[in-house]
Amino acid sequence: MLKRVFISGLLVLTLSSVMMAQVPLEPVVDLILKEKYGEAEKKLTEFTKMDKAPKNIDEVYYWLGKIQLINDSYADAESYFQKGIEEKSRSLMNYAGLARIRLKEDKLSDANELLTKAEAMDQGKIRETS
């Protein structure tokens, strides 16, 4: 039951952030849904190498992390999620990604802490630090 609550929270956080994309992520998400992870990763990596980082670079890192998570490469996924948070401290998607890793590791307390922090940010209880 507790895992279902966490997963529902992750989906809400993810969907609310996706709608604010500044670079075209829809084609990349489509590739991920079609399980064409190599192609998606290549396109996302190109976004990270742009001269001027897109406003939604945190989302780019989220999707790179998501691909790694799908491939059970938790350390790489965590690295991307952390980069997303470094780029935008209030990146709810990346907090959701980290929480998902903690769920996979069966660290429910840590996952709950991450989701609680993301929820507080979303409600304006925690201010932007970067």
XYZ file of N, CA and C in Angstrom:
390
model
N 0.821 -1.194 0.000
C 0.000 0.000 0.000
C 0.868 1.261 0.000
N 1.902 1.258 0.858
C 2.770 2.428 0.960
C 3.493 2.680 -0.358
N 3.899 1.597 -1.028
C 4.580 1.767 -2.318
C 3.649 2.392 -3.344
N 2.365 2.029 -3.310
C 1.404 2.607 -4.254
C 1.270 4.108 -4.044
N 1.263 4.528 -2.789
C 1.175 5.950 -2.483
C 2.397 6.675 -3.031
N 3.581 6.094 -2.832
C 4.809 6.701 -3.340
C 4.780 6.807 -4.858
N 4.366 5.737 -5.519
C 4.348 5.721 -6.979
C 3.360 6.751 -7.504
N 2.212 6.873 -6.861
C 1.236 7.894 -7.273
C 1.824 9.289 -7.128
N 2.529 9.530 -6.040
C 3.177 10.819 -5.832
C 4.215 11.103 -6.892
N 4.978 10.081 -7.249
C 5.997 10.246 -8.288
C 5.364 10.636 -9.618
N 4.273 9.986 -9.966
C 3.617 10.287 -11.233
C 3.101 11.719 -11.263
N 2.501 12.169 -10.186
C 1.988 13.539 -10.126
C 3.122 14.540 -10.286
N 4.224 14.312 -9.565
C 5.363 15.220 -9.660
C 5.940 15.235 -11.067
N 6.054 14.070 -11.666
C 6.627 13.966 -13.000
C 5.746 14.664 -14.029
N 4.456 14.403 -14.003
C 3.562 14.983 -14.995
C 3.458 16.498 -14.866
N 3.481 17.014 -13.657
C 3.367 18.463 -13.499
C 4.587 19.181 -14.057
N 5.746 18.580 -13.990
C 6.957 19.210 -14.498
C 7.101 19.073 -16.011
N 6.609 17.997 -16.585
C 6.758 17.743 -18.015
C 6.071 18.822 -18.844
N 4.990 19.378 -18.345
C 4.203 20.326 -19.116
C 4.913 21.663 -19.316
N 6.042 21.910 -18.663
C 6.717 23.201 -18.762
C 7.990 23.127 -19.598
N 8.113 22.181 -20.515
C 9.332 21.972 -21.288
C 9.671 23.165 -22.176
N 10.974 23.475 -22.273
C 11.457 24.554 -23.125
C 12.143 24.017 -24.378
N 12.741 22.853 -24.307
C 13.259 22.202 -25.505
C 12.301 21.057 -25.811
N 12.208 20.664 -27.059
C 11.216 19.648 -27.432
C 11.552 18.260 -26.889
N 10.930 17.914 -25.797
C 11.188 16.615 -25.181
C 10.172 15.548 -25.595
N 9.069 15.953 -26.194
C 8.038 14.995 -26.577
C 8.567 13.904 -27.510
N 9.364 14.264 -28.550
C 9.895 13.200 -29.412
C 10.819 12.231 -28.654
N 11.542 12.757 -27.677
C 12.446 11.909 -26.893
C 11.643 10.972 -25.999
N 10.612 11.505 -25.363
C 9.756 10.673 -24.513
C 9.102 9.590 -25.353
N 8.708 9.941 -26.572
C 8.122 8.954 -27.480
C 9.115 7.831 -27.775
N 10.376 8.188 -27.994
C 11.407 7.159 -28.226
C 11.563 6.261 -27.000
N 11.504 6.852 -25.819
C 11.625 6.066 -24.591
C 10.447 5.095 -24.478
N 9.256 5.588 -24.773
C 8.076 4.720 -24.715
C 8.157 3.582 -25.726
N 8.844 3.844 -26.843
C 9.034 2.807 -27.863
C 10.261 1.941 -27.570
N 10.864 2.168 -26.398
C 12.043 1.423 -25.937
C 13.260 1.608 -26.842
N 13.381 2.766 -27.453
C 14.539 3.109 -28.275
C 15.450 3.989 -27.424
N 15.995 3.369 -26.393
C 16.737 4.114 -25.379
C 18.022 4.742 -25.914
N 18.712 4.061 -26.793
C 19.957 4.600 -27.355
C 19.719 5.892 -28.129
N 18.678 5.882 -28.962
C 18.346 7.084 -29.737
C 17.932 8.227 -28.816
N 17.120 7.908 -27.825
C 16.657 8.934 -26.886
C 17.826 9.519 -26.111
N 18.715 8.645 -25.654
C 19.868 9.113 -24.882
C 20.756 10.022 -25.737
N 20.923 9.678 -26.999
C 21.742 10.496 -27.899
C 21.155 11.899 -28.038
N 19.836 11.986 -28.257
C 19.182 13.288 -28.410
C 19.272 14.093 -27.117
N 19.060 13.444 -25.984
C 19.133 14.145 -24.699
C 20.545 14.657 -24.427
N 21.538 13.843 -24.753
C 22.927 14.248 -24.552
C 23.258 15.472 -25.397
N 22.693 15.547 -26.596
C 22.894 16.733 -27.438
C 22.375 17.988 -26.739
N 21.250 17.881 -26.036
C 20.715 19.035 -25.308
C 21.674 19.496 -24.216
N 22.371 18.559 -23.594
C 23.289 18.932 -22.508
C 24.537 19.631 -23.035
N 24.815 19.482 -24.329
C 26.021 20.064 -24.921
C 25.756 21.378 -25.646
N 24.550 21.890 -25.543
C 24.216 23.150 -26.208
C 25.028 24.280 -25.585
N 25.368 25.299 -26.420
C 26.134 26.440 -25.923
C 25.445 27.093 -24.735
N 24.160 27.306 -24.871
C 23.375 27.857 -23.771
C 22.404 26.778 -23.319
N 22.513 26.401 -22.066
C 21.658 25.332 -21.545
C 20.188 25.737 -21.655
N 19.342 24.812 -22.100
C 17.916 25.124 -22.168
C 17.348 25.356 -20.767
N 16.252 26.091 -20.710
C 15.644 26.395 -19.410
C 15.188 25.144 -18.683
N 14.909 24.098 -19.413
C 14.459 22.860 -18.783
C 15.552 21.781 -18.786
N 16.788 22.219 -18.594
C 17.900 21.258 -18.563
C 17.710 20.233 -17.452
N 17.050 20.631 -16.368
C 16.789 19.672 -15.291
C 15.911 18.525 -15.783
N 14.970 18.830 -16.694
C 14.121 17.780 -17.251
C 14.921 16.863 -18.174
N 15.866 17.446 -18.891
C 16.736 16.645 -19.753
C 17.499 15.627 -18.893
N 18.044 16.105 -17.770
C 18.753 15.197 -16.873
C 17.817 14.157 -16.261
N 16.578 14.564 -16.007
C 15.613 13.588 -15.487
C 15.443 12.426 -16.479
N 15.226 12.758 -17.748
C 14.994 11.701 -18.736
C 16.240 10.851 -18.968
N 17.421 11.476 -18.884
C 18.654 10.674 -18.957
C 18.710 9.709 -17.769
N 18.344 10.199 -16.595
C 18.304 9.344 -15.414
C 17.261 8.250 -15.537
N 16.125 8.597 -16.104
C 15.046 7.626 -16.290
C 15.500 6.465 -17.182
N 16.225 6.783 -18.242
C 16.749 5.728 -19.118
C 17.680 4.809 -18.335
N 18.559 5.399 -17.523
C 19.479 4.586 -16.723
C 18.711 3.740 -15.704
N 17.664 4.303 -15.140
C 16.839 3.583 -14.178
C 16.157 2.389 -14.836
N 15.655 2.601 -16.044
C 15.027 1.511 -16.797
C 16.030 0.386 -17.027
N 17.285 0.765 -17.256
C 18.339 -0.227 -17.503
C 18.989 -0.742 -16.220
N 18.353 -0.442 -15.071
C 18.837 -0.883 -13.749
C 20.238 -0.390 -13.419
N 20.624 0.735 -13.966
C 21.914 1.345 -13.655
C 21.660 2.479 -12.653
N 21.442 2.084 -11.397
C 21.010 3.036 -10.373
C 22.043 4.117 -10.088
N 23.312 3.785 -10.094
C 24.349 4.789 -9.810
C 24.360 5.869 -10.893
N 24.260 5.460 -12.161
C 24.218 6.435 -13.250
C 22.934 7.252 -13.198
N 21.820 6.593 -12.906
C 20.543 7.304 -12.795
C 20.622 8.348 -11.695
N 21.157 7.960 -10.549
C 21.269 8.899 -9.436
C 22.148 10.093 -9.803
N 23.210 9.836 -10.540
C 24.099 10.911 -10.980
C 23.343 11.923 -11.837
N 22.540 11.449 -12.769
C 21.765 12.361 -13.615
C 20.724 13.126 -12.802
N 20.040 12.444 -11.896
C 19.039 13.127 -11.076
C 19.701 14.214 -10.221
N 20.885 13.914 -9.699
C 21.610 14.908 -8.901
C 22.009 16.108 -9.768
N 22.442 15.846 -11.003
C 22.788 16.949 -11.911
C 21.575 17.829 -12.170
N 20.424 17.210 -12.331
C 19.198 17.968 -12.537
C 18.889 18.872 -11.354
N 19.115 18.368 -10.147
C 18.878 19.153 -8.932
C 19.918 20.262 -8.806
N 21.149 19.980 -9.229
C 22.187 21.026 -9.215
C 21.816 22.164 -10.160
N 21.222 21.830 -11.297
C 20.824 22.849 -12.268
C 19.618 23.651 -11.786
N 18.707 22.969 -11.128
C 17.494 23.626 -10.633
C 17.132 22.964 -9.306
N 17.390 23.666 -8.231
C 17.224 23.069 -6.903
C 15.793 22.635 -6.616
N 14.825 23.208 -7.301
C 13.430 22.833 -7.099
C 12.931 21.892 -8.195
N 13.798 21.068 -8.727
C 13.445 20.144 -9.796
C 12.698 18.947 -9.220
N 11.407 19.059 -9.175
C 10.586 18.022 -8.561
C 10.728 16.685 -9.272
N 10.900 16.710 -10.589
C 11.070 15.464 -11.331
C 12.285 14.690 -10.832
N 13.365 15.395 -10.605
C 14.588 14.726 -10.185
C 14.500 14.212 -8.753
N 13.787 14.929 -7.893
C 13.539 14.399 -6.549
C 12.692 13.131 -6.648
N 11.717 13.138 -7.549
C 10.904 11.948 -7.760
C 11.759 10.789 -8.277
N 12.704 11.096 -9.164
C 13.613 10.065 -9.668
C 14.468 9.467 -8.564
N 15.003 10.334 -7.705
C 15.790 9.833 -6.567
C 14.929 8.992 -5.644
N 13.700 9.430 -5.419
C 12.791 8.658 -4.560
C 12.511 7.290 -5.173
N 12.397 7.253 -6.472
C 12.148 5.966 -7.145
C 13.329 5.009 -6.958
N 14.530 5.549 -7.010
C 15.710 4.714 -6.754
C 15.641 4.151 -5.337
N 15.314 5.005 -4.379
C 15.230 4.563 -2.982
C 14.164 3.488 -2.813
N 13.063 3.603 -3.564
C 12.041 2.555 -3.517
C 12.588 1.241 -4.049
N 13.310 1.314 -5.163
C 13.904 0.098 -5.744
C 14.892 -0.540 -4.781
N 15.567 0.304 -3.982
C 16.528 -0.183 -2.997
C 15.834 -0.594 -1.688
N 14.507 -0.474 -1.677
C 13.683 -0.789 -0.506
C 14.024 0.101 0.693
N 14.349 1.353 0.406
C 14.624 2.349 1.450
C 13.428 3.296 1.510
N 12.336 2.790 2.058
C 11.080 3.529 2.054
C 11.169 4.839 2.826
N 11.906 4.838 3.922
C 12.047 6.049 4.726
C 12.734 7.156 3.930
N 13.800 6.798 3.224
C 14.518 7.784 2.398
C 13.632 8.285 1.254
N 12.880 7.371 0.643
C 11.982 7.766 -0.444
C 10.920 8.729 0.077
N 10.376 8.414 1.237
C 9.361 9.275 1.835
C 9.932 10.664 2.129
N 11.146 10.707 2.636
C 11.801 11.991 2.949
C 11.965 12.842 1.684
N 12.403 12.216 0.587
C 12.583 12.937 -0.671
C 11.253 13.467 -1.203
N 10.212 12.638 -1.135
C 8.907 13.065 -1.629
C 8.299 14.152 -0.744
N 8.529 14.053 0.551
C 8.039 15.080 1.472
C 8.723 16.412 1.178
N 10.025 16.364 0.917
C 10.762 17.582 0.576
C 10.244 18.173 -0.732
N 10.017 17.318 -1.733
C 9.502 17.793 -3.023
C 8.110 18.398 -2.850
N 7.290 17.767 -2.045
C 5.939 18.294 -1.811
C 6.007 19.663 -1.129
N 6.911 19.802 -0.162
C 7.075 21.089 0.521
C 7.533 22.163 -0.460
N 8.431 21.807 -1.378
C 8.876 22.765 -2.404
C 7.719 23.159 -3.304
N 6.928 22.181 -3.691
C 5.812 22.417 -4.585
C 4.774 23.333 -3.934
N 4.641 23.248 -2.638
C 3.673 24.076 -1.920
C 4.287 25.395 -1.452
N 5.546 25.634 -1.803
C 6.186 26.892 -1.460
C 6.702 26.980 -0.033
N 6.787 25.855 0.653
C 7.270 25.867 2.037
C 8.788 25.910 2.098
N 9.434 25.535 1.009
C 10.896 25.593 0.915
C 11.227 26.532 -0.229
N 12.083 27.485 0.014
C 12.431 28.482 -1.009
C 13.558 27.995 -1.891
N 13.617 28.584 -3.071
C 14.683 28.304 -4.051
C 16.036 28.664 -3.451
N 17.018 27.770 -3.633
C 18.353 28.035 -3.094
C 19.357 28.348 -4.176
N 18.987 28.170 -5.427
C 19.938 28.490 -6.504
C 19.288 29.317 -7.571
